[in-house]
Amino acid sequence: MNQDKSNPSLVESTILSIWEKTLGIKITSLEQNFFKMGGNSISAVKIIAEINRKLHFKLDPLDLFKSPTIRSLARVAEKQLTPYPKMEIINNDAKIYATTPLQKSFFMLEHFKREGEFFHQPKIFWLEKSDDSLEILRAFEHVLKRHEILRTTFHAEDKDVVQKIHELSEMSGYFHFWKLDKGDNFAKESRKTYERLLKHKFDLNEGPLCRLEVLKSEKQCIAFLSIHHIISDGFSEDIIVKELLEYCNRQSQTQDNTLEYDLSRALKYQFKDYAHGLNNWLGSKEGKFSRDYWLTHLNNYQKSNFPGNIHSSATDSFLAHCIDFKLGKSLTEKINKLAANNNATQFMVLQALVKAFIYSYSGIKDIVVGSAFSVRPSDSEPPQIGPYLNTLPLRDQIDAEKTFIDFLSQVKETIIMAYAHRHIPISDLVSKNGAFVSKHLWNVGLTLQNQAECLPEYSGIFDNLLEERKFNDGLTTNIWLDVIIEDDQMVFQVFYRQALFEKSQIEDICHKLKAIITQLVNDPNTTLKSITSYETIKRKIDIQLNF
């Protein structure tokens, strides 16, 4: 097989599957000529019609004659994908700017939280090369000065939510340094600090929304970064830590105690520029095209009550519990091979597996699973800090006669199109008859993380700390599956709202989910209607569940 097929783009892989199905052959290269493979004008019309139907493009059969390879045709098609919201530098004297729809949602959610509910957790890291309080403070202030979003507060104004950027000199309370006495227990004090910060309530109006606390003993120095989701995502936290450590190291190496040397690294764009560009884009022709896609995609969808007998109300608590289970290295490897053999990603396979499970478990045929997509500018260099996320409803309808392989192909196309239209905030969708599309379109969510969250380990300081956290997180959907890759195997963290479920119900769901995954990965040509019941699988296969 030619190497150019080994890593096809999402659009290329979809066109590839359409060509193979229409022409009835196995294609080995993205550069093969359509007409040299037996294509003709009739099959060209069929292929273009199928591409337009599945991917919502507006290609013409003439495009295939002008671009007769998968790669060249994909380039033509990709030009029709909705362009990224254009960023332009904006400034005003009042330092008050628009927010994104996601930030508005976080602002509203903050006002619905109850005592003991939280939606953030401190990021913990060692400060091994720097334990001087002034040095760490200067480094952290470098980061705060560099990224305006970290100096932002949020306010309700004229029935809207706006963000205000402050100068560093206007802020206080963003840094605390605690030096332990000789007899203090470092492990105990570290845990107490983490638990206190976990329960810290941010004030969106007053700030600060990004805080650093450092705990120092004679031999160790550990840092706790607390940041609200309204100004950050997971990738942003990594950027903050990376820059902080870089600045600490530079001070140690150069003995430079000023902020001046950082001015050359000022960012061209800030998150406020993205928010401005996004809001303009939403009202543009391209934005309306994407909005129409989602209205079509969600047309006539009726939310089903999975897993059944669950009646959520606005008064239910967001507090969540969590159960873990591992797939094992062998099963994880089979998922990886299944993805590679079908020009898919791990996430696509997991989406298909979860939806097949929902169908098997409940009989529901019209399924939406919520998933978070990054909307971070791919060309942003250096990387930006901000909440560059959008959670989207991935809808697939079950045809029970399809094999799992065929269903995977369908799910793959759904994800491709969601990615192409990922900038539309679902909470802002208004149907053609003027009715709002519900933002609560799913009971189940799914994310895949490339690596597990790792807390520093030292003398058992943080033993069981993640387990304790899992029983306090806030969750706004019924069930969320957070899949992480740990030691070459997939680990499912199943978060569920404790007001809606008993632990035994979720344990039953976990057992059955792993059983269905096992069956479909071992025999992906199984039709969806013939998925074996959990009880039968359990008798045939020795499933080692590790909770």
Coordinates of C-alpha atoms in Angstrom, one line a residue:
M1 CA 0.0 0.0 0.0
N2 CA 1.3 3.5 -0.8
Q3 CA 2.2 5.6 2.1
D4 CA -0.1 8.4 1.0
K5 CA -3.1 6.4 2.2
S6 CA -1.7 5.8 5.7
N7 CA -2.8 9.1 7.1
P8 CA -5.8 10.4 5.1
S9 CA -7.6 13.5 6.3
L10 CA -11.2 13.1 7.5
V11 CA -12.6 14.3 4.2
E12 CA -10.2 12.0 2.2
S13 CA -11.2 8.9 4.2
T14 CA -14.9 9.5 3.6
I15 CA -14.4 10.1 -0.1
L16 CA -12.2 6.9 -0.2
S17 CA -15.0 4.8 1.3
I18 CA -17.5 6.2 -1.2
W19 CA -15.3 5.5 -4.1
E20 CA -14.6 1.9 -3.0
K21 CA -18.2 1.2 -2.5
T22 CA -19.3 2.7 -5.8
L23 CA -16.5 1.2 -7.9
G24 CA -16.5 -2.1 -6.0
I25 CA -12.7 -2.2 -5.7
K26 CA -10.0 -1.8 -3.1
I27 CA -8.2 1.5 -3.5
T28 CA -4.5 1.5 -2.5
S29 CA -3.5 5.1 -3.1
L30 CA -5.1 8.5 -2.7
E31 CA -3.4 9.5 -6.0
Q32 CA -5.1 6.8 -8.2
N33 CA -6.9 8.3 -11.2
F34 CA -10.7 7.7 -11.0
F35 CA -11.1 7.0 -14.7
K36 CA -8.1 4.7 -14.9
M37 CA -9.8 2.6 -12.2
G38 CA -12.9 2.1 -14.3
G39 CA -14.8 5.2 -13.4
N40 CA -17.1 6.8 -16.0
S41 CA -19.6 9.7 -16.2
I42 CA -22.4 7.6 -14.7
S43 CA -20.4 6.5 -11.6
A44 CA -19.0 10.1 -11.4
V45 CA -22.6 11.4 -11.0
K46 CA -23.3 8.8 -8.3
I47 CA -20.2 9.5 -6.4
I48 CA -20.6 13.3 -6.4
A49 CA -24.3 12.9 -5.3
E50 CA -23.2 10.6 -2.4
I51 CA -20.4 12.9 -1.3
N52 CA -22.9 15.8 -1.3
R53 CA -25.5 13.8 0.6
K54 CA -23.2 12.6 3.3
L55 CA -20.9 15.6 3.7
H56 CA -23.3 18.4 2.8
F57 CA -21.0 19.8 0.1
K58 CA -22.1 21.3 -3.2
L59 CA -19.7 19.6 -5.6
D60 CA -20.5 19.2 -9.3
P61 CA -19.7 16.1 -11.4
L62 CA -17.4 18.4 -13.4
D63 CA -15.2 18.7 -10.2
L64 CA -14.4 15.0 -10.5
F65 CA -13.4 15.3 -14.1
K66 CA -11.0 18.2 -13.2
S67 CA -9.8 16.6 -10.0
P68 CA -9.8 12.8 -10.7
T69 CA -7.9 11.6 -7.6
I70 CA -9.2 11.4 -4.0
R71 CA -6.6 13.8 -2.8
S72 CA -7.2 16.5 -5.4
L73 CA -11.0 16.1 -5.1
A74 CA -10.7 16.4 -1.3
R75 CA -8.9 19.7 -1.7
V76 CA -11.7 21.0 -3.8
A77 CA -14.3 19.8 -1.3
E78 CA -12.4 21.2 1.7
K79 CA -12.6 24.7 0.2
Q80 CA -16.3 24.5 0.9
L81 CA -15.8 23.8 4.6
T82 CA -16.8 26.7 6.8
P83 CA -13.7 28.9 7.4
Y84 CA -12.4 29.6 10.8
P85 CA -13.7 32.7 12.5
K86 CA -11.2 35.4 11.5
M87 CA -9.3 37.0 14.4
E88 CA -8.6 40.7 14.3
I89 CA -7.0 42.8 17.1
I90 CA -9.5 44.8 19.0
N91 CA -9.0 47.3 21.8
N92 CA -11.1 49.9 23.6
D93 CA -10.4 52.3 26.4
A94 CA -13.0 50.7 28.7
K95 CA -11.3 47.3 28.3
I96 CA -14.8 45.7 28.1
Y97 CA -15.3 43.1 25.4
A98 CA -17.8 40.5 24.1
T99 CA -17.8 36.9 25.4
T100 CA -18.3 33.7 23.5
P101 CA -21.5 31.6 23.9
L102 CA -19.6 29.1 25.9
Q103 CA -18.5 31.7 28.4
K104 CA -22.1 32.9 28.7
S105 CA -23.1 29.4 29.5
F106 CA -20.4 29.1 32.3
F107 CA -21.5 32.4 33.7
M108 CA -25.1 31.2 34.0
L109 CA -24.1 27.8 35.3
E110 CA -22.1 29.5 38.1
H111 CA -25.4 31.0 39.4
F112 CA -27.1 27.7 39.5
K113 CA -24.5 25.8 41.6
R114 CA -25.3 24.7 45.0
E115 CA -23.1 24.5 48.1
G116 CA -20.4 21.9 47.6
E117 CA -20.7 21.7 43.8
F118 CA -17.7 22.7 41.8
F119 CA -16.6 22.4 38.2
H120 CA -12.9 23.0 38.5
Q121 CA -9.9 21.3 40.2
P122 CA -6.4 22.5 41.0
K123 CA -3.6 21.5 38.8
I124 CA -0.6 20.3 40.8
F125 CA 3.0 20.4 39.9
W126 CA 6.4 20.4 41.5
L127 CA 8.7 23.4 41.6
E128 CA 12.0 21.5 41.7
K129 CA 14.4 24.2 40.5
S130 CA 12.9 27.2 42.1
D131 CA 11.6 27.7 45.6
D132 CA 12.1 31.4 46.1
S133 CA 8.8 33.2 46.6
L134 CA 9.7 36.4 44.8
E135 CA 11.2 34.4 41.9
I136 CA 8.0 32.3 41.5
L137 CA 5.8 35.4 41.9
R138 CA 7.6 37.2 39.1
A139 CA 7.4 34.2 36.8
F140 CA 3.6 33.9 37.5
E141 CA 3.2 37.6 36.8
H142 CA 4.9 37.1 33.5
V143 CA 2.2 34.6 32.6
L144 CA -0.6 36.9 33.8
K145 CA 0.8 39.9 31.8
R146 CA 1.2 37.8 28.7
H147 CA -2.3 36.4 28.6
E148 CA -5.1 39.0 29.0
I149 CA -7.8 36.3 29.6
L150 CA -6.1 35.5 32.9
R151 CA -6.8 39.1 34.1
T152 CA -10.5 39.0 33.1
T153 CA -13.7 39.3 35.1
F154 CA -17.2 38.8 33.9
H155 CA -20.3 41.0 34.3
A156 CA -24.0 41.1 33.3
E157 CA -24.7 44.2 31.3
D158 CA -27.7 45.1 29.2
K159 CA -29.0 41.5 29.2
D160 CA -25.7 40.3 28.0
V161 CA -22.5 38.9 29.6
V162 CA -19.3 40.9 28.9
Q163 CA -15.7 40.4 30.0
K164 CA -13.5 43.1 31.4
I165 CA -9.7 43.0 31.2
H166 CA -7.7 44.4 34.2
E167 CA -4.2 45.6 34.5
L168 CA -2.0 43.5 36.8
S169 CA -1.7 46.4 39.2
E170 CA -5.5 46.4 39.7
M171 CA -5.5 42.7 40.8
S172 CA -4.8 41.1 44.2
G173 CA -5.0 37.7 45.8
Y174 CA -3.6 35.8 42.8
F175 CA -0.5 34.4 44.5
H176 CA 0.1 32.9 47.9
F177 CA 3.3 31.3 49.2
W178 CA 3.2 29.2 52.4
K179 CA 6.4 28.2 54.1
L180 CA 6.0 25.4 56.5
D181 CA 7.5 25.2 59.9
K182 CA 10.1 22.6 60.7
G183 CA 7.6 20.3 62.5
D184 CA 4.8 20.5 59.9
N185 CA 3.7 17.4 58.0
F186 CA 4.3 18.2 54.3
A187 CA 2.0 15.5 53.0
K188 CA -0.8 16.5 55.4
E189 CA -0.5 20.2 54.6
S190 CA -0.4 19.4 50.9
R191 CA -3.7 17.5 51.1
K192 CA -5.3 20.2 53.2
T193 CA -4.3 22.8 50.6
Y194 CA -5.7 20.8 47.7
E195 CA -9.0 20.1 49.4
R196 CA -9.4 23.7 50.4
L197 CA -8.7 24.9 46.9
L198 CA -11.0 22.3 45.5
K199 CA -13.9 24.0 47.4
H200 CA -12.8 27.5 46.6
K201 CA -15.6 29.6 45.1
F202 CA -14.6 31.9 42.4
D203 CA -16.2 35.4 42.1
L204 CA -16.7 36.0 38.4
N205 CA -17.3 39.7 39.0
E206 CA -14.3 40.4 41.2
G207 CA -11.7 37.8 40.3
P208 CA -9.0 36.7 40.3
L209 CA -10.0 33.7 38.2
C210 CA -6.5 32.3 38.0
R211 CA -4.6 31.7 41.3
L212 CA -1.4 30.1 42.2
E213 CA -0.6 28.8 45.7
V214 CA 2.8 27.4 46.6
L215 CA 3.7 25.2 49.6
K216 CA 7.3 24.9 50.6
S217 CA 9.0 22.7 53.2
E218 CA 12.7 22.3 53.8
K219 CA 13.1 19.8 51.0
Q220 CA 10.0 20.1 48.7
C221 CA 8.1 22.8 46.9
I222 CA 4.8 22.1 45.3
A223 CA 2.4 24.4 43.4
F224 CA -1.4 24.4 43.0
L225 CA -2.9 26.2 40.0
S226 CA -6.6 27.1 40.4
I227 CA -8.4 28.4 37.3
H228 CA -12.0 28.8 36.3
H229 CA -13.3 27.0 33.1
I230 CA -14.7 30.3 31.9
I231 CA -11.1 31.5 31.0
S232 CA -9.4 28.2 30.3
D233 CA -9.4 24.6 29.0
G234 CA -7.2 21.7 29.8
F235 CA -4.6 22.6 27.1
S236 CA -4.4 26.2 28.5
E237 CA -3.5 24.8 32.0
D238 CA -0.5 23.0 30.4
I239 CA 0.6 26.2 28.7
I240 CA 0.5 28.2 32.0
V241 CA 2.6 25.6 33.8
K242 CA 5.1 25.3 30.9
E243 CA 5.5 29.1 30.7
L244 CA 5.8 29.5 34.5
L245 CA 8.5 26.9 34.7
E246 CA 10.3 28.4 31.7
Y247 CA 10.3 31.9 33.4
C248 CA 11.5 30.4 36.7
N249 CA 14.4 28.7 34.9
R250 CA 15.3 31.9 32.9
Q251 CA 15.5 33.9 36.1
S252 CA 17.7 31.3 37.7
Q253 CA 20.0 31.2 34.7
T254 CA 20.2 34.9 33.9
Q255 CA 19.6 36.4 37.4
D256 CA 17.2 38.8 35.5
N257 CA 14.5 40.0 38.0
T258 CA 12.7 42.3 35.6
L259 CA 9.7 41.8 33.4
E260 CA 11.2 43.6 30.4
Y261 CA 12.8 40.7 28.7
D262 CA 9.4 39.2 28.0
L263 CA 8.1 42.0 26.0
S264 CA 9.5 40.6 22.8
R265 CA 7.3 37.5 23.3
A266 CA 4.0 39.5 23.4
L267 CA 1.1 37.7 21.8
K268 CA -0.3 39.0 18.6
Y269 CA -3.8 37.9 19.4
Q270 CA -5.7 37.4 22.7
F271 CA -8.8 35.4 23.5
K272 CA -11.0 38.6 23.3
D273 CA -10.0 38.8 19.6
Y274 CA -11.2 35.3 19.0
A275 CA -14.5 36.0 20.8
H276 CA -15.0 39.1 18.6
G277 CA -14.2 37.1 15.5
L278 CA -16.5 34.3 16.5
N279 CA -19.5 36.6 17.1
N280 CA -19.0 38.3 13.8
W281 CA -18.6 34.9 12.0
L282 CA -21.9 33.7 13.6
G283 CA -23.7 36.4 11.7
S284 CA -21.9 35.9 8.5
K285 CA -22.9 33.8 5.4
E286 CA -20.5 31.1 6.5
G287 CA -21.9 31.1 10.0
K288 CA -25.5 30.8 8.8
F289 CA -24.4 27.9 6.5
S290 CA -23.1 26.0 9.5
R291 CA -26.2 26.9 11.5
D292 CA -28.3 25.4 8.8
Y293 CA -26.3 22.2 8.8
W294 CA -27.0 21.7 12.5
L295 CA -30.7 22.5 12.2
T296 CA -30.9 19.9 9.4
H297 CA -28.8 17.4 11.4
L298 CA -31.0 17.8 14.5
N299 CA -34.3 18.1 12.6
N300 CA -37.2 16.1 14.3
Y301 CA -34.9 14.7 17.0
Q302 CA -36.7 13.7 20.2
K303 CA -34.4 13.3 23.2
S304 CA -34.7 9.8 24.6
N305 CA -34.5 9.0 28.3
F306 CA -31.4 6.8 28.5
P307 CA -30.9 4.6 30.4
G308 CA -34.6 4.8 31.3
N309 CA -36.6 5.4 34.5
I310 CA -34.7 8.6 35.0
H311 CA -36.6 11.9 35.5
S312 CA -34.2 14.8 35.8
S313 CA -35.5 18.2 36.9
A314 CA -34.0 21.6 37.4
T315 CA -33.9 21.1 41.1
D316 CA -31.6 18.0 40.9
S317 CA -28.1 18.4 42.2
F318 CA -25.1 18.5 39.8
L319 CA -23.0 16.5 42.2
A320 CA -21.4 13.5 40.5
H321 CA -19.9 10.2 41.5
C322 CA -17.5 8.1 39.4
I323 CA -16.8 4.5 38.6
D324 CA -13.7 3.3 36.7
F325 CA -13.1 0.2 34.6
K326 CA -10.2 -0.8 32.4
L327 CA -10.4 -2.5 29.0
G328 CA -7.1 -4.1 29.2
K329 CA -4.1 -3.9 26.8
S330 CA -5.4 -6.6 24.5
L331 CA -8.8 -5.1 24.0
T332 CA -7.3 -1.6 23.6
E333 CA -4.9 -2.9 20.9
K334 CA -7.9 -4.5 19.0
I335 CA -9.6 -1.1 19.1
N336 CA -6.5 0.6 17.7
K337 CA -6.3 -2.0 14.9
L338 CA -10.0 -1.6 14.1
A339 CA -9.5 2.1 13.8
A340 CA -6.4 1.8 11.6
N341 CA -8.0 -0.8 9.3
N342 CA -11.0 1.5 8.7
N343 CA -9.3 4.8 8.3
A344 CA -10.8 5.9 11.6
T345 CA -9.6 7.3 14.8
Q346 CA -9.8 5.8 18.3
F347 CA -12.5 8.4 19.1
M348 CA -14.6 7.4 16.1
V349 CA -14.5 3.7 17.2
L350 CA -15.4 4.6 20.7
Q351 CA -18.4 6.7 19.5
A352 CA -19.6 3.8 17.5
L353 CA -19.2 1.3 20.3
V354 CA -21.0 3.5 22.8
K355 CA -23.9 4.1 20.5
A356 CA -24.1 0.4 19.7
F357 CA -24.2 -0.2 23.4
I358 CA -27.0 2.3 24.0
Y359 CA -29.0 0.7 21.2
S360 CA -28.4 -2.8 22.7
Y361 CA -29.2 -1.7 26.2
S362 CA -32.3 0.4 25.6
G363 CA -33.5 -0.2 22.1
I364 CA -33.2 3.5 21.3
K365 CA -32.5 4.0 17.5
D366 CA -32.0 7.7 17.3
I367 CA -29.0 8.5 19.5
V368 CA -27.2 11.7 20.3
V369 CA -23.9 11.6 22.3
G370 CA -22.4 14.9 23.4
S371 CA -18.7 15.4 22.8
A372 CA -16.3 18.3 23.3
F373 CA -14.4 19.6 20.2
S374 CA -11.5 21.9 20.3
V375 CA -12.0 25.2 18.4
R376 CA -8.5 26.3 19.1
P377 CA -6.9 28.1 16.1
S378 CA -4.6 25.6 14.5
D379 CA -2.2 28.3 13.3
S380 CA -2.0 30.1 16.7
E381 CA 1.7 30.3 17.5
P382 CA 2.6 30.6 20.3
P383 CA -0.4 28.7 21.7
Q384 CA -3.3 30.7 23.1
I385 CA -4.9 30.5 26.5
G386 CA -8.7 30.4 26.8
P387 CA -11.8 28.2 26.7
Y388 CA -11.4 27.0 23.1
L389 CA -14.0 24.3 23.4
N390 CA -17.5 23.6 22.0
T391 CA -19.6 20.6 23.0
L392 CA -21.5 19.2 20.1
P393 CA -24.4 16.7 19.6
L394 CA -23.2 13.8 17.5
R395 CA -26.4 12.2 16.2
D396 CA -26.6 8.8 14.5
Q397 CA -29.7 6.7 13.6
I398 CA -29.4 3.0 14.0
D399 CA -30.1 0.6 11.1
A400 CA -30.2 -2.8 12.9
E401 CA -29.3 -4.6 9.7
K402 CA -26.0 -2.9 9.4
T403 CA -22.8 -4.6 10.6
F404 CA -20.8 -2.7 13.2
I405 CA -18.1 -2.0 10.5
D406 CA -20.8 -0.3 8.4
F407 CA -22.1 1.6 11.4
L408 CA -18.5 2.8 12.2
S409 CA -18.3 4.3 8.7
Q410 CA -21.6 6.1 9.3
V411 CA -20.3 7.4 12.7
K412 CA -17.1 8.5 11.1
E413 CA -19.0 10.7 8.6
T414 CA -21.0 12.2 11.4
I415 CA -17.9 13.2 13.3
I416 CA -16.3 14.6 10.1
M417 CA -19.2 16.9 9.6
A418 CA -19.4 17.9 13.2
Y419 CA -15.8 18.9 13.0
A420 CA -16.4 20.9 9.9
H421 CA -19.1 22.9 11.6
R422 CA -17.7 22.8 15.1
H423 CA -17.9 26.6 15.8
I424 CA -21.6 26.8 16.1
P425 CA -22.8 27.0 19.7
I426 CA -25.7 24.6 20.0
S427 CA -27.3 26.6 22.8
D428 CA -27.8 29.5 20.3
L429 CA -29.6 27.5 17.6
V430 CA -32.9 28.8 16.6
S431 CA -35.1 26.7 14.3
K432 CA -36.7 28.1 11.2
N433 CA -40.0 28.3 13.0
G434 CA -38.4 30.5 15.7
A435 CA -38.2 27.8 18.4
F436 CA -34.9 27.3 20.3
V437 CA -33.2 24.0 19.9
S438 CA -32.7 22.5 23.3
K439 CA -29.1 22.6 24.5
H440 CA -29.8 19.5 26.6
L441 CA -29.8 17.2 23.6
W442 CA -28.0 14.3 25.2
N443 CA -28.0 12.2 28.3
V444 CA -24.6 10.7 27.6
G445 CA -21.3 12.4 26.8
L446 CA -18.0 11.0 25.7
T447 CA -14.5 12.4 25.6
L448 CA -11.1 10.7 24.9
Q449 CA -8.0 12.0 26.5
N450 CA -4.6 11.0 25.2
Q451 CA -3.1 10.8 28.7
A452 CA -4.4 10.3 32.2
E453 CA -4.4 13.1 34.7
C454 CA -1.3 12.6 36.7
L455 CA -0.8 14.1 40.2
P456 CA 2.7 14.3 41.6
E457 CA 3.6 11.3 43.7
Y458 CA 5.7 11.6 46.8
S459 CA 5.5 9.4 49.9
G460 CA 1.9 8.7 49.2
I461 CA 0.9 12.4 49.5
F462 CA -1.8 12.2 47.0
D463 CA -2.9 8.5 47.4
N464 CA -6.7 8.3 46.7
L465 CA -6.9 12.0 46.1
L466 CA -8.3 11.6 42.6
E467 CA -10.8 9.1 43.9
E468 CA -12.0 11.6 46.5
R469 CA -12.3 14.3 43.8
K470 CA -14.5 12.1 41.7
F471 CA -17.2 12.1 44.3
N472 CA -17.5 15.9 44.3
D473 CA -17.4 17.0 40.7
G474 CA -20.3 18.8 39.1
L475 CA -22.0 17.2 36.1
T476 CA -24.7 18.8 33.9
T477 CA -25.5 15.7 31.9
N478 CA -26.7 12.3 33.2
I479 CA -23.7 10.3 32.4
W480 CA -20.3 11.3 31.0
L481 CA -17.7 8.8 29.8
D482 CA -14.2 10.1 30.1
V483 CA -11.8 7.7 28.4
I484 CA -8.1 8.0 29.1
I485 CA -5.0 6.1 27.8
E486 CA -3.0 4.8 30.7
D487 CA -0.2 2.2 30.5
D488 CA -1.3 1.4 26.9
Q489 CA -4.9 0.6 27.8
M490 CA -8.1 2.5 27.8
V491 CA -9.6 3.4 31.2
F492 CA -13.2 4.5 31.3
Q493 CA -14.1 7.0 34.0
V494 CA -17.9 6.9 34.2
F495 CA -19.2 10.0 35.9
Y496 CA -22.9 10.1 36.8
R497 CA -25.2 12.4 38.7
Q498 CA -25.8 11.0 42.1
A499 CA -29.3 12.5 42.3
L500 CA -30.4 10.3 39.4
F501 CA -28.6 7.0 39.9
E502 CA -27.8 4.3 42.4
K503 CA -24.2 3.1 42.3
S504 CA -25.5 -0.4 41.4
Q505 CA -27.2 0.9 38.3
I506 CA -24.0 2.4 37.0
E507 CA -22.1 -0.7 37.8
D508 CA -24.6 -2.7 35.8
I509 CA -24.1 -0.3 32.9
C510 CA -20.3 -0.6 33.1
H511 CA -20.4 -4.4 33.0
K512 CA -22.7 -4.4 30.0
L513 CA -20.8 -1.7 28.2
K514 CA -17.5 -3.6 28.5
A515 CA -19.2 -6.8 27.4
I516 CA -20.6 -5.2 24.3
I517 CA -17.3 -3.6 23.5
T518 CA -15.6 -7.0 23.8
Q519 CA -18.1 -8.7 21.4
L520 CA -18.0 -6.0 18.7
V521 CA -14.2 -5.6 18.7
N522 CA -13.7 -9.3 18.5
D523 CA -16.3 -9.6 15.7
P524 CA -16.9 -6.3 14.0
N525 CA -18.9 -7.9 11.2
T526 CA -21.7 -8.6 13.7
T527 CA -25.0 -6.9 12.8
L528 CA -26.3 -4.5 15.3
K529 CA -29.5 -6.5 15.7
S530 CA -27.6 -9.6 16.7
I531 CA -25.5 -8.0 19.5
T532 CA -25.6 -10.7 22.1
S533 CA -27.1 -10.0 25.5
Y534 CA -24.7 -9.3 28.4
E535 CA -25.8 -12.4 30.2
T536 CA -24.9 -14.6 27.2
I537 CA -21.5 -13.0 26.8
K538 CA -20.7 -13.3 30.4
R539 CA -21.2 -17.1 30.2
K540 CA -18.9 -17.3 27.2
I541 CA -16.2 -14.9 28.0
D542 CA -14.2 -14.5 31.2
I543 CA -14.3 -10.7 31.5
Q544 CA -11.9 -9.3 34.1
L545 CA -13.5 -6.1 35.3
N546 CA -11.3 -3.9 37.4
F547 CA -13.2 -1.3 39.3

